[in-house]
GROMACS .gro file of C-alpha atoms in nm:
model
  480
    1UNK     CA    1   1.432   1.046  -0.307
    2UNK     CA    2   1.780   1.038  -0.436
    3UNK     CA    3   1.736   1.098  -0.799
    4UNK     CA    4   2.060   1.273  -0.872
    5UNK     CA    5   2.210   0.975  -1.062
    6UNK     CA    6   1.906   0.930  -1.269
    7UNK     CA    7   1.854   1.288  -1.382
    8UNK     CA    8   2.205   1.435  -1.395
    9UNK     CA    9   2.259   1.669  -1.679
   10UNK     CA   10   1.900   1.676  -1.819
   11UNK     CA   11   1.908   2.053  -1.843
   12UNK     CA   12   2.167   2.023  -2.121
   13UNK     CA   13   2.065   1.722  -2.323
   14UNK     CA   14   2.311   1.739  -2.615
   15UNK     CA   15   2.616   1.775  -2.386
   16UNK     CA   16   2.474   1.510  -2.149
   17UNK     CA   17   2.425   1.260  -2.423
   18UNK     CA   18   2.802   1.260  -2.487
   19UNK     CA   19   2.881   1.190  -2.122
   20UNK     CA   20   2.999   0.844  -2.016
   21UNK     CA   21   2.801   0.677  -1.744
   22UNK     CA   22   3.042   0.753  -1.458
   23UNK     CA   23   3.033   1.133  -1.539
   24UNK     CA   24   2.652   1.101  -1.559
   25UNK     CA   25   2.634   0.948  -1.221
   26UNK     CA   26   2.833   1.229  -1.061
   27UNK     CA   27   2.679   1.530  -1.240
   28UNK     CA   28   2.458   1.780  -1.052
   29UNK     CA   29   2.076   1.743  -1.037
   30UNK     CA   30   1.896   1.958  -1.280
   31UNK     CA   31   1.624   2.209  -1.209
   32UNK     CA   32   1.298   2.038  -1.244
   33UNK     CA   33   1.140   2.377  -1.355
   34UNK     CA   34   1.295   2.314  -1.698
   35UNK     CA   35   1.090   1.986  -1.757
   36UNK     CA   36   0.755   1.981  -1.928
   37UNK     CA   37   0.449   1.823  -1.777
   38UNK     CA   38   0.439   1.592  -2.081
   39UNK     CA   39   0.705   1.385  -1.911
   40UNK     CA   40   0.427   1.271  -1.662
   41UNK     CA   41   0.206   1.130  -1.931
   42UNK     CA   42   0.340   0.771  -1.908
   43UNK     CA   43   0.298   0.781  -1.528
   44UNK     CA   44  -0.061   0.900  -1.571
   45UNK     CA   45  -0.113   0.648  -1.844
   46UNK     CA   46  -0.014   0.342  -1.639
   47UNK     CA   47  -0.226   0.453  -1.339
   48UNK     CA   48  -0.523   0.511  -1.565
   49UNK     CA   49  -0.467   0.175  -1.716
   50UNK     CA   50  -0.475   0.024  -1.373
   51UNK     CA   51  -0.812   0.207  -1.300
   52UNK     CA   52  -0.993   0.147  -1.624
   53UNK     CA   53  -0.875  -0.171  -1.804
   54UNK     CA   54  -1.021  -0.404  -1.536
   55UNK     CA   55  -1.354  -0.233  -1.593
   56UNK     CA   56  -1.368  -0.196  -1.973
   57UNK     CA   57  -1.144  -0.479  -2.085
   58UNK     CA   58  -1.102  -0.722  -1.801
   59UNK     CA   59  -0.986  -1.019  -2.017
   60UNK     CA   60  -0.740  -0.821  -2.199
   61UNK     CA   61  -0.603  -0.675  -1.873
   62UNK     CA   62  -0.586  -1.015  -1.711
   63UNK     CA   63  -0.377  -1.162  -1.987
   64UNK     CA   64  -0.148  -0.864  -2.068
   65UNK     CA   65  -0.119  -0.626  -1.766
   66UNK     CA   66   0.253  -0.690  -1.758
   67UNK     CA   67   0.301  -0.599  -2.113
   68UNK     CA   68   0.084  -0.286  -2.078
   69UNK     CA   69   0.305  -0.179  -1.769
   70UNK     CA   70   0.620  -0.241  -1.985
   71UNK     CA   71   0.481  -0.045  -2.276
   72UNK     CA   72   0.425   0.263  -2.044
   73UNK     CA   73   0.772   0.226  -1.909
   74UNK     CA   74   0.908   0.223  -2.255
   75UNK     CA   75   0.688   0.522  -2.350
   76UNK     CA   76   0.898   0.719  -2.093
   77UNK     CA   77   1.244   0.557  -2.135
   78UNK     CA   78   1.272   0.567  -2.521
   79UNK     CA   79   1.189   0.936  -2.569
   80UNK     CA   80   1.413   1.025  -2.273
   81UNK     CA   81   1.702   0.831  -2.425
   82UNK     CA   82   1.650   0.999  -2.756
   83UNK     CA   83   1.640   1.342  -2.592
   84UNK     CA   84   1.918   1.299  -2.330
   85UNK     CA   85   2.117   0.992  -2.424
   86UNK     CA   86   2.120   0.618  -2.350
   87UNK     CA   87   2.328   0.672  -2.039
   88UNK     CA   88   2.060   0.886  -1.888
   89UNK     CA   89   1.788   0.628  -1.962
   90UNK     CA   90   2.004   0.359  -1.815
   91UNK     CA   91   2.077   0.554  -1.495
   92UNK     CA   92   1.715   0.633  -1.449
   93UNK     CA   93   1.607   0.273  -1.494
   94UNK     CA   94   1.875   0.136  -1.255
   95UNK     CA   95   1.807   0.402  -0.992
   96UNK     CA   96   1.425   0.342  -0.999
   97UNK     CA   97   1.466  -0.037  -0.982
   98UNK     CA   98   1.757  -0.079  -0.748
   99UNK     CA   99   1.706   0.203  -0.510
  100UNK     CA  100   1.325   0.193  -0.480
  101UNK     CA  101   1.152  -0.094  -0.648
  102UNK     CA  102   1.361  -0.382  -0.527
  103UNK     CA  103   1.332  -0.302  -0.156
  104UNK     CA  104   0.964  -0.230  -0.205
  105UNK     CA  105   0.875  -0.560  -0.386
  106UNK     CA  106   1.105  -0.776  -0.166
  107UNK     CA  107   0.922  -0.662   0.158
  108UNK     CA  108   0.586  -0.712   0.000
  109UNK     CA  109   0.671  -1.062  -0.133
  110UNK     CA  110   0.814  -1.184   0.192
  111UNK     CA  111   0.510  -1.063   0.392
  112UNK     CA  112   0.274  -1.224   0.138
  113UNK     CA  113   0.472  -1.545   0.145
  114UNK     CA  114   0.500  -1.569   0.522
  115UNK     CA  115   0.140  -1.471   0.590
  116UNK     CA  116   0.023  -1.715   0.320
  117UNK     CA  117   0.188  -2.003   0.512
  118UNK     CA  118  -0.023  -1.939   0.826
  119UNK     CA  119  -0.366  -2.119   0.796
  120UNK     CA  120  -0.617  -2.043   1.068
  121UNK     CA  121  -0.880  -2.321   1.100
  122UNK     CA  122  -1.177  -2.335   1.329
  123UNK     CA  123  -1.554  -2.399   1.344
  124UNK     CA  124  -1.647  -2.034   1.408
  125UNK     CA  125  -1.999  -1.888   1.383
  126UNK     CA  126  -1.996  -1.537   1.242
  127UNK     CA  127  -2.186  -1.338   1.515
  128UNK     CA  128  -2.143  -0.963   1.537
  129UNK     CA  129  -1.911  -1.007   1.835
  130UNK     CA  130  -1.690  -1.257   1.656
  131UNK     CA  131  -1.680  -1.051   1.333
  132UNK     CA  132  -1.584  -0.740   1.513
  133UNK     CA  133  -1.324  -0.928   1.716
  134UNK     CA  134  -1.164  -1.063   1.389
  135UNK     CA  135  -1.161  -0.719   1.226
  136UNK     CA  136  -1.010  -0.569   1.543
  137UNK     CA  137  -0.745  -0.839   1.550
  138UNK     CA  138  -0.668  -0.787   1.185
  139UNK     CA  139  -0.645  -0.411   1.243
  140UNK     CA  140  -0.387  -0.465   1.515
  141UNK     CA  141  -0.186  -0.713   1.306
  142UNK     CA  142  -0.169  -0.495   0.993
  143UNK     CA  143   0.099  -0.273   1.133
  144UNK     CA  144   0.306  -0.569   1.229
  145UNK     CA  145   0.265  -0.805   0.935
  146UNK     CA  146   0.150  -0.556   0.676
  147UNK     CA  147  -0.197  -0.489   0.533
  148UNK     CA  148  -0.131  -0.759   0.276
  149UNK     CA  149  -0.017  -1.017   0.537
  150UNK     CA  150  -0.296  -0.949   0.780
  151UNK     CA  151  -0.565  -0.952   0.511
  152UNK     CA  152  -0.436  -1.278   0.361
  153UNK     CA  153  -0.415  -1.433   0.710
  154UNK     CA  154  -0.776  -1.353   0.826
  155UNK     CA  155  -0.994  -1.303   0.524
  156UNK     CA  156  -1.047  -1.683   0.459
  157UNK     CA  157  -1.132  -1.772   0.825
  158UNK     CA  158  -1.370  -1.473   0.832
  159UNK     CA  159  -1.550  -1.586   0.521
  160UNK     CA  160  -1.579  -1.947   0.653
  161UNK     CA  161  -1.721  -1.816   0.974
  162UNK     CA  162  -1.987  -1.617   0.785
  163UNK     CA  163  -2.058  -1.890   0.524
  164UNK     CA  164  -2.410  -1.955   0.662
  165UNK     CA  165  -2.527  -1.586   0.667
  166UNK     CA  166  -2.723  -1.410   0.397
  167UNK     CA  167  -2.567  -1.072   0.442
  168UNK     CA  168  -2.189  -1.083   0.418
  169UNK     CA  169  -2.090  -0.799   0.173
  170UNK     CA  170  -2.062  -0.535   0.450
  171UNK     CA  171  -1.834  -0.773   0.647
  172UNK     CA  172  -1.590  -0.780   0.353
  173UNK     CA  173  -1.618  -0.415   0.289
  174UNK     CA  174  -1.536  -0.317   0.638
  175UNK     CA  175  -1.260  -0.573   0.645
  176UNK     CA  176  -1.108  -0.383   0.352
  177UNK     CA  177  -1.163  -0.051   0.527
  178UNK     CA  178  -0.985  -0.170   0.848
  179UNK     CA  179  -0.752  -0.458   0.786
  180UNK     CA  180  -0.642  -0.384   0.433
  181UNK     CA  181  -0.588  -0.014   0.499
  182UNK     CA  182  -0.636   0.185   0.816
  183UNK     CA  183  -0.466  -0.080   1.035
  184UNK     CA  184  -0.148  -0.049   0.862
  185UNK     CA  185  -0.066   0.308   0.961
  186UNK     CA  186   0.167   0.254   1.262
  187UNK     CA  187   0.479   0.122   1.105
  188UNK     CA  188   0.673   0.093   0.766
  189UNK     CA  189   0.577  -0.271   0.763
  190UNK     CA  190   0.201  -0.188   0.769
  191UNK     CA  191   0.147  -0.025   0.423
  192UNK     CA  192   0.364   0.029   0.118
  193UNK     CA  193   0.346   0.413   0.137
  194UNK     CA  194   0.496   0.414   0.474
  195UNK     CA  195   0.774   0.169   0.372
  196UNK     CA  196   0.861   0.407   0.089
  197UNK     CA  197   0.892   0.690   0.351
  198UNK     CA  198   1.120   0.470   0.553
  199UNK     CA  199   1.326   0.406   0.248
  200UNK     CA  200   1.349   0.782   0.200
  201UNK     CA  201   1.466   0.854   0.558
  202UNK     CA  202   1.150   0.864   0.779
  203UNK     CA  203   1.237   0.685   1.110
  204UNK     CA  204   1.075   0.345   1.178
  205UNK     CA  205   0.868   0.451   1.473
  206UNK     CA  206   0.793   0.811   1.355
  207UNK     CA  207   0.447   0.699   1.218
  208UNK     CA  208   0.381   0.510   1.538
  209UNK     CA  209   0.390   0.819   1.747
  210UNK     CA  210   0.235   1.063   1.499
  211UNK     CA  211  -0.042   0.855   1.356
  212UNK     CA  212  -0.147   0.659   1.668
  213UNK     CA  213  -0.430   0.896   1.764
  214UNK     CA  214  -0.583   0.942   1.421
  215UNK     CA  215  -0.563   0.567   1.360
  216UNK     CA  216  -0.728   0.483   1.694
  217UNK     CA  217  -0.997   0.734   1.629
  218UNK     CA  218  -1.081   0.614   1.283
  219UNK     CA  219  -1.056   0.243   1.364
  220UNK     CA  220  -1.264   0.264   1.682
  221UNK     CA  221  -1.535   0.461   1.503
  222UNK     CA  222  -1.547   0.214   1.210
  223UNK     CA  223  -1.549  -0.092   1.437
  224UNK     CA  224  -1.833   0.070   1.630
  225UNK     CA  225  -2.027   0.144   1.308
  226UNK     CA  226  -1.960  -0.213   1.188
  227UNK     CA  227  -2.092  -0.371   1.503
  228UNK     CA  228  -2.410  -0.179   1.487
  229UNK     CA  229  -2.458  -0.265   1.122
  230UNK     CA  230  -2.370  -0.623   1.162
  231UNK     CA  231  -2.600  -0.666   1.461
  232UNK     CA  232  -2.885  -0.520   1.251
  233UNK     CA  233  -2.832  -0.780   0.968
  234UNK     CA  234  -2.775  -1.059   1.214
  235UNK     CA  235  -3.112  -0.990   1.386
  236UNK     CA  236  -3.298  -0.903   1.065
  237UNK     CA  237  -3.387  -1.268   1.014
  238UNK     CA  238  -3.249  -1.574   0.845
  239UNK     CA  239  -2.893  -1.497   0.972
  240UNK     CA  240  -2.875  -1.755   1.247
  241UNK     CA  241  -2.735  -2.094   1.159
  242UNK     CA  242  -2.941  -2.406   1.231
  243UNK     CA  243  -2.632  -2.612   1.306
  244UNK     CA  244  -2.499  -2.673   1.657
  245UNK     CA  245  -2.191  -2.453   1.689
  246UNK     CA  246  -1.945  -2.566   1.959
  247UNK     CA  247  -1.797  -2.222   1.957
  248UNK     CA  248  -2.083  -1.986   1.975
  249UNK     CA  249  -1.927  -1.676   1.834
  250UNK     CA  250  -1.632  -1.650   2.072
  251UNK     CA  251  -1.279  -1.591   1.934
  252UNK     CA  252  -1.101  -1.818   2.182
  253UNK     CA  253  -0.791  -2.040   2.157
  254UNK     CA  254  -1.014  -2.345   2.193
  255UNK     CA  255  -1.203  -2.236   1.883
  256UNK     CA  256  -0.890  -2.222   1.658
  257UNK     CA  257  -0.611  -2.437   1.518
  258UNK     CA  258  -0.323  -2.297   1.324
  259UNK     CA  259  -0.109  -2.461   1.063
  260UNK     CA  260   0.233  -2.321   0.976
  261UNK     CA  261   0.328  -2.173   1.312
  262UNK     CA  262   0.697  -2.153   1.194
  263UNK     CA  263   0.591  -1.851   1.005
  264UNK     CA  264   0.531  -1.654   1.317
  265UNK     CA  265   0.907  -1.687   1.385
  266UNK     CA  266   0.982  -1.590   1.037
  267UNK     CA  267   0.759  -1.286   1.077
  268UNK     CA  268   0.964  -1.176   1.376
  269UNK     CA  269   1.274  -1.207   1.160
  270UNK     CA  270   1.118  -0.978   0.900
  271UNK     CA  271   1.044  -0.717   1.172
  272UNK     CA  272   1.399  -0.753   1.300
  273UNK     CA  273   1.557  -0.712   0.960
  274UNK     CA  274   1.368  -0.401   0.874
  275UNK     CA  275   1.454  -0.249   1.214
  276UNK     CA  276   1.815  -0.345   1.157
  277UNK     CA  277   1.833  -0.151   0.834
  278UNK     CA  278   1.705   0.158   1.001
  279UNK     CA  279   1.943   0.141   1.301
  280UNK     CA  280   2.271  -0.007   1.170
  281UNK     CA  281   2.453   0.254   0.961
  282UNK     CA  282   2.803   0.122   0.882
  283UNK     CA  283   2.854   0.398   0.622
  284UNK     CA  284   2.946   0.148   0.347
  285UNK     CA  285   2.797   0.182  -0.004
  286UNK     CA  286   2.826   0.001  -0.331
  287UNK     CA  287   2.785   0.164  -0.673
  288UNK     CA  288   2.541   0.006  -0.913
  289UNK     CA  289   2.568   0.191  -1.242
  290UNK     CA  290   2.571   0.526  -1.062
  291UNK     CA  291   2.318   0.429  -0.793
  292UNK     CA  292   2.459   0.396  -0.438
  293UNK     CA  293   2.333   0.099  -0.242
  294UNK     CA  294   2.395   0.109   0.137
  295UNK     CA  295   2.540  -0.221   0.285
  296UNK     CA  296   2.259  -0.234   0.553
  297UNK     CA  297   1.988  -0.216   0.272
  298UNK     CA  298   2.157  -0.498   0.067
  299UNK     CA  299   2.184  -0.715   0.378
  300UNK     CA  300   1.822  -0.661   0.461
  301UNK     CA  301   1.689  -0.737   0.116
  302UNK     CA  302   1.908  -1.049   0.072
  303UNK     CA  303   1.806  -1.173   0.420
  304UNK     CA  304   1.433  -1.109   0.353
  305UNK     CA  305   1.461  -1.310   0.038
  306UNK     CA  306   1.616  -1.598   0.248
  307UNK     CA  307   1.324  -1.568   0.493
  308UNK     CA  308   1.073  -1.610   0.209
  309UNK     CA  309   1.259  -1.918   0.086
  310UNK     CA  310   1.262  -2.060   0.443
  311UNK     CA  311   0.884  -2.009   0.461
  312UNK     CA  312   0.838  -2.203   0.137
  313UNK     CA  313   1.071  -2.479   0.256
  314UNK     CA  314   0.941  -2.526   0.612
  315UNK     CA  315   0.569  -2.451   0.585
  316UNK     CA  316   0.351  -2.763   0.579
  317UNK     CA  317   0.186  -2.823   0.253
  318UNK     CA  318  -0.154  -2.836   0.428
  319UNK     CA  319  -0.122  -2.471   0.541
  320UNK     CA  320  -0.075  -2.332   0.186
  321UNK     CA  321  -0.342  -2.566   0.046
  322UNK     CA  322  -0.583  -2.453   0.321
  323UNK     CA  323  -0.519  -2.091   0.219
  324UNK     CA  324  -0.545  -2.175  -0.154
  325UNK     CA  325  -0.212  -1.996  -0.180
  326UNK     CA  326  -0.094  -1.889  -0.529
  327UNK     CA  327   0.139  -1.629  -0.675
  328UNK     CA  328  -0.115  -1.448  -0.898
  329UNK     CA  329  -0.178  -1.148  -0.674
  330UNK     CA  330   0.185  -1.075  -0.595
  331UNK     CA  331   0.283  -1.136  -0.970
  332UNK     CA  332   0.044  -0.865  -1.071
  333UNK     CA  333   0.168  -0.623  -0.809
  334UNK     CA  334   0.527  -0.689  -0.902
  335UNK     CA  335   0.473  -0.623  -1.282
  336UNK     CA  336   0.259  -0.310  -1.237
  337UNK     CA  337   0.480  -0.151  -0.970
  338UNK     CA  338   0.793  -0.200  -1.190
  339UNK     CA  339   0.628   0.023  -1.443
  340UNK     CA  340   0.505   0.275  -1.182
  341UNK     CA  341   0.847   0.319  -1.024
  342UNK     CA  342   1.007   0.396  -1.361
  343UNK     CA  343   0.741   0.631  -1.499
  344UNK     CA  344   0.706   0.828  -1.167
  345UNK     CA  345   1.075   0.950  -1.203
  346UNK     CA  346   1.005   1.284  -1.394
  347UNK     CA  347   0.696   1.353  -1.193
  348UNK     CA  348   0.904   1.360  -0.877
  349UNK     CA  349   1.164   1.595  -1.032
  350UNK     CA  350   0.906   1.834  -1.152
  351UNK     CA  351   0.722   1.842  -0.811
  352UNK     CA  352   1.057   1.913  -0.632
  353UNK     CA  353   1.066   2.234  -0.837
  354UNK     CA  354   0.762   2.353  -0.645
  355UNK     CA  355   0.585   2.656  -0.761
  356UNK     CA  356   0.840   2.695  -1.046
  357UNK     CA  357   0.757   2.361  -1.198
  358UNK     CA  358   0.486   2.246  -1.435
  359UNK     CA  359   0.270   2.122  -1.151
  360UNK     CA  360   0.247   2.452  -0.983
  361UNK     CA  361  -0.137   2.438  -0.943
  362UNK     CA  362  -0.102   2.132  -0.716
  363UNK     CA  363   0.152   2.328  -0.507
  364UNK     CA  364  -0.085   2.629  -0.485
  365UNK     CA  365  -0.363   2.398  -0.375
  366UNK     CA  366  -0.181   2.268  -0.074
  367UNK     CA  367   0.004   2.594   0.011
  368UNK     CA  368  -0.143   2.886   0.188
  369UNK     CA  369  -0.108   3.265   0.098
  370UNK     CA  370   0.181   3.290   0.353
  371UNK     CA  371   0.372   3.002   0.168
  372UNK     CA  372   0.310   2.754   0.454
  373UNK     CA  373   0.173   2.406   0.373
  374UNK     CA  374  -0.207   2.362   0.442
  375UNK     CA  375  -0.218   2.028   0.631
  376UNK     CA  376  -0.593   1.972   0.567
  377UNK     CA  377  -0.541   2.001   0.190
  378UNK     CA  378  -0.238   1.769   0.199
  379UNK     CA  379  -0.452   1.521   0.378
  380UNK     CA  380  -0.734   1.532   0.126
  381UNK     CA  381  -0.527   1.584  -0.187
  382UNK     CA  382  -0.306   1.287  -0.096
  383UNK     CA  383  -0.604   1.083   0.009
  384UNK     CA  384  -0.830   1.147  -0.290
  385UNK     CA  385  -0.542   1.065  -0.535
  386UNK     CA  386  -0.457   0.760  -0.336
  387UNK     CA  387  -0.811   0.644  -0.379
  388UNK     CA  388  -0.773   0.603  -0.756
  389UNK     CA  389  -0.397   0.615  -0.838
  390UNK     CA  390  -0.271   0.369  -0.573
  391UNK     CA  391  -0.142   0.500  -0.246
  392UNK     CA  392   0.224   0.418  -0.267
  393UNK     CA  393   0.324   0.639  -0.572
  394UNK     CA  394   0.085   0.907  -0.449
  395UNK     CA  395   0.262   0.922  -0.118
  396UNK     CA  396   0.593   0.967  -0.303
  397UNK     CA  397   0.447   1.247  -0.506
  398UNK     CA  398   0.329   1.452  -0.212
  399UNK     CA  399   0.625   1.357   0.005
  400UNK     CA  400   0.839   1.518  -0.251
  401UNK     CA  401   0.593   1.817  -0.312
  402UNK     CA  402   0.645   1.893   0.066
  403UNK     CA  403   1.013   1.912   0.015
  404UNK     CA  404   1.123   1.548   0.004
  405UNK     CA  405   1.367   1.601   0.298
  406UNK     CA  406   1.288   1.348   0.573
  407UNK     CA  407   1.473   1.508   0.866
  408UNK     CA  408   1.299   1.837   0.804
  409UNK     CA  409   0.956   1.679   0.748
  410UNK     CA  410   0.979   1.473   1.071
  411UNK     CA  411   1.054   1.786   1.273
  412UNK     CA  412   0.945   2.127   1.144
  413UNK     CA  413   0.711   1.966   0.896
  414UNK     CA  414   0.573   1.681   1.126
  415UNK     CA  415   0.205   1.781   1.092
  416UNK     CA  416   0.238   1.799   0.713
  417UNK     CA  417   0.407   1.460   0.686
  418UNK     CA  418   0.143   1.315   0.920
  419UNK     CA  419  -0.124   1.451   0.688
  420UNK     CA  420   0.044   1.294   0.384
  421UNK     CA  421   0.091   0.964   0.559
  422UNK     CA  422  -0.265   0.952   0.700
  423UNK     CA  423  -0.424   1.047   0.358
  424UNK     CA  424  -0.227   0.781   0.176
  425UNK     CA  425  -0.299   0.501   0.423
  426UNK     CA  426  -0.650   0.575   0.534
  427UNK     CA  427  -0.801   0.680   0.197
  428UNK     CA  428  -0.649   0.394   0.014
  429UNK     CA  429  -0.966   0.219   0.134
  430UNK     CA  430  -1.192   0.451  -0.086
  431UNK     CA  431  -1.180   0.231  -0.389
  432UNK     CA  432  -1.072  -0.112  -0.493
  433UNK     CA  433  -0.767   0.027  -0.667
  434UNK     CA  434  -0.651   0.243  -0.368
  435UNK     CA  435  -0.431  -0.028  -0.215
  436UNK     CA  436  -0.301  -0.362  -0.345
  437UNK     CA  437  -0.479  -0.591  -0.070
  438UNK     CA  438  -0.816  -0.440  -0.169
  439UNK     CA  439  -0.844  -0.631  -0.492
  440UNK     CA  440  -0.698  -0.939  -0.342
  441UNK     CA  441  -0.960  -0.948  -0.066
  442UNK     CA  442  -1.231  -0.880  -0.327
  443UNK     CA  443  -1.110  -1.164  -0.553
  444UNK     CA  444  -1.094  -1.424  -0.262
  445UNK     CA  445  -1.448  -1.316  -0.140
  446UNK     CA  446  -1.599  -1.358  -0.493
  447UNK     CA  447  -1.420  -1.695  -0.520
  448UNK     CA  448  -1.608  -1.800  -0.207
  449UNK     CA  449  -1.939  -1.690  -0.356
  450UNK     CA  450  -1.979  -1.337  -0.210
  451UNK     CA  451  -2.141  -1.105  -0.461
  452UNK     CA  452  -1.907  -0.801  -0.405
  453UNK     CA  453  -2.019  -0.452  -0.515
  454UNK     CA  454  -1.903  -0.322  -0.849
  455UNK     CA  455  -1.637  -0.057  -0.868
  456UNK     CA  456  -1.893   0.213  -0.834
  457UNK     CA  457  -2.108   0.026  -0.583
  458UNK     CA  458  -1.800   0.006  -0.355
  459UNK     CA  459  -1.751   0.380  -0.397
  460UNK     CA  460  -2.100   0.417  -0.264
  461UNK     CA  461  -2.003   0.231   0.051
  462UNK     CA  462  -1.687   0.443   0.096
  463UNK     CA  463  -1.875   0.762   0.039
  464UNK     CA  464  -2.145   0.682   0.289
  465UNK     CA  465  -1.916   0.544   0.557
  466UNK     CA  466  -1.559   0.667   0.518
  467UNK     CA  467  -1.610   1.031   0.396
  468UNK     CA  468  -1.790   1.137   0.713
  469UNK     CA  469  -1.524   0.968   0.919
  470UNK     CA  470  -1.253   1.149   0.731
  471UNK     CA  471  -1.412   1.491   0.775
  472UNK     CA  472  -1.429   1.442   1.150
  473UNK     CA  473  -1.057   1.331   1.125
  474UNK     CA  474  -0.966   1.642   0.942
  475UNK     CA  475  -1.149   1.863   1.196
  476UNK     CA  476  -0.982   1.690   1.499
  477UNK     CA  477  -0.622   1.630   1.365
  478UNK     CA  478  -0.556   1.832   1.056
  479UNK     CA  479  -0.751   2.157   1.077
  480UNK     CA  480  -0.702   2.415   0.803
   0.00000   0.00000   0.00000
């Protein structure tokens, strides 16, 4: 991440405070080894708030999560401004928002808007074959329209198809495992961590080639386990519907009708715009308070916003009403991630200092005695933190811990970057807070009357199902 503008002159705070903003923007990047680990407290605070407040004070969190996120951002910016000057604080804020947060939230919002305009209708009966087919379809779509888009597109028809069954919880849990997480591992469109990697220089199709085999292994194994489990519950008794079903469990075109088809065209436009920003390099940049903004990225983000507006304008009202579309989920993500992207700034700088920084124990954990990265440890360390601290910022932490240089990581460090990417995407499924779509799916299922597991109940599912799968994945693809 290009944090030179945000952190220039930190090592000499008094002299830096006297610098005007232009001088600040051009100063050299300081050594993160000089920074205390205490600068990471606001980042840890906001992530712990996301994990704990919904459990211990849900009403307070629901009403004030935006204010809580802003408070943690200020808890970093105010002391930083006092120590190093207002120009430093402004530069850090602008860099975090303009260079990282805006592209991230624009893409997430347009995928959420476009997917929310596609309503799948049909009189489907939730047999094991149909449920497995929907999960497989969602897994494939997740890398094209994002885990958020694919999850929002298919969770409602899946719940309707299983509305007459007694045992539905496992269906939603495996939907989160596959559609809301593992399926999004093949492109930057798939999952927020990979898009952040793309913004930091990782090629668009790099993850397609390097994560394809682990993704296919994990998803095929999870689909097989799901089919066996769903077949058991379906045959256990009381699962079969008494109604006459014209579509006995087959996912066929005749069984479906789709409102809002214009959004498929808009989805293709989203893919094209993201590809364009990775291929077209005119070499033109604009300076925004010391933060360089490339022309191709500005064109991409403005065009994506236009696509979202077009979806709102041209989607039939019946499609969004059928999906019970509202802005609450994306509103929460937008406010929380604004705070995350600001407070993560000092953590990135310290991690870039490697063994000389305040987070040296983490470096030693993922580094062997010969100084080489241990891919298995990168996979598990990234994954376990992604499970509870959200996978997007966790990806950034370990991406920078591994050096933060995309060309080097894509070549000499390819296995390490693959381990980081796989850990962030796959293990975001380990808890409800590991990835943004997890809570969205849970909320929609509960609104439809499904009694979803508690936070710790869901952890039981992930420990029983996912941990053995990830151990096999480590043995096959990321050996120590």
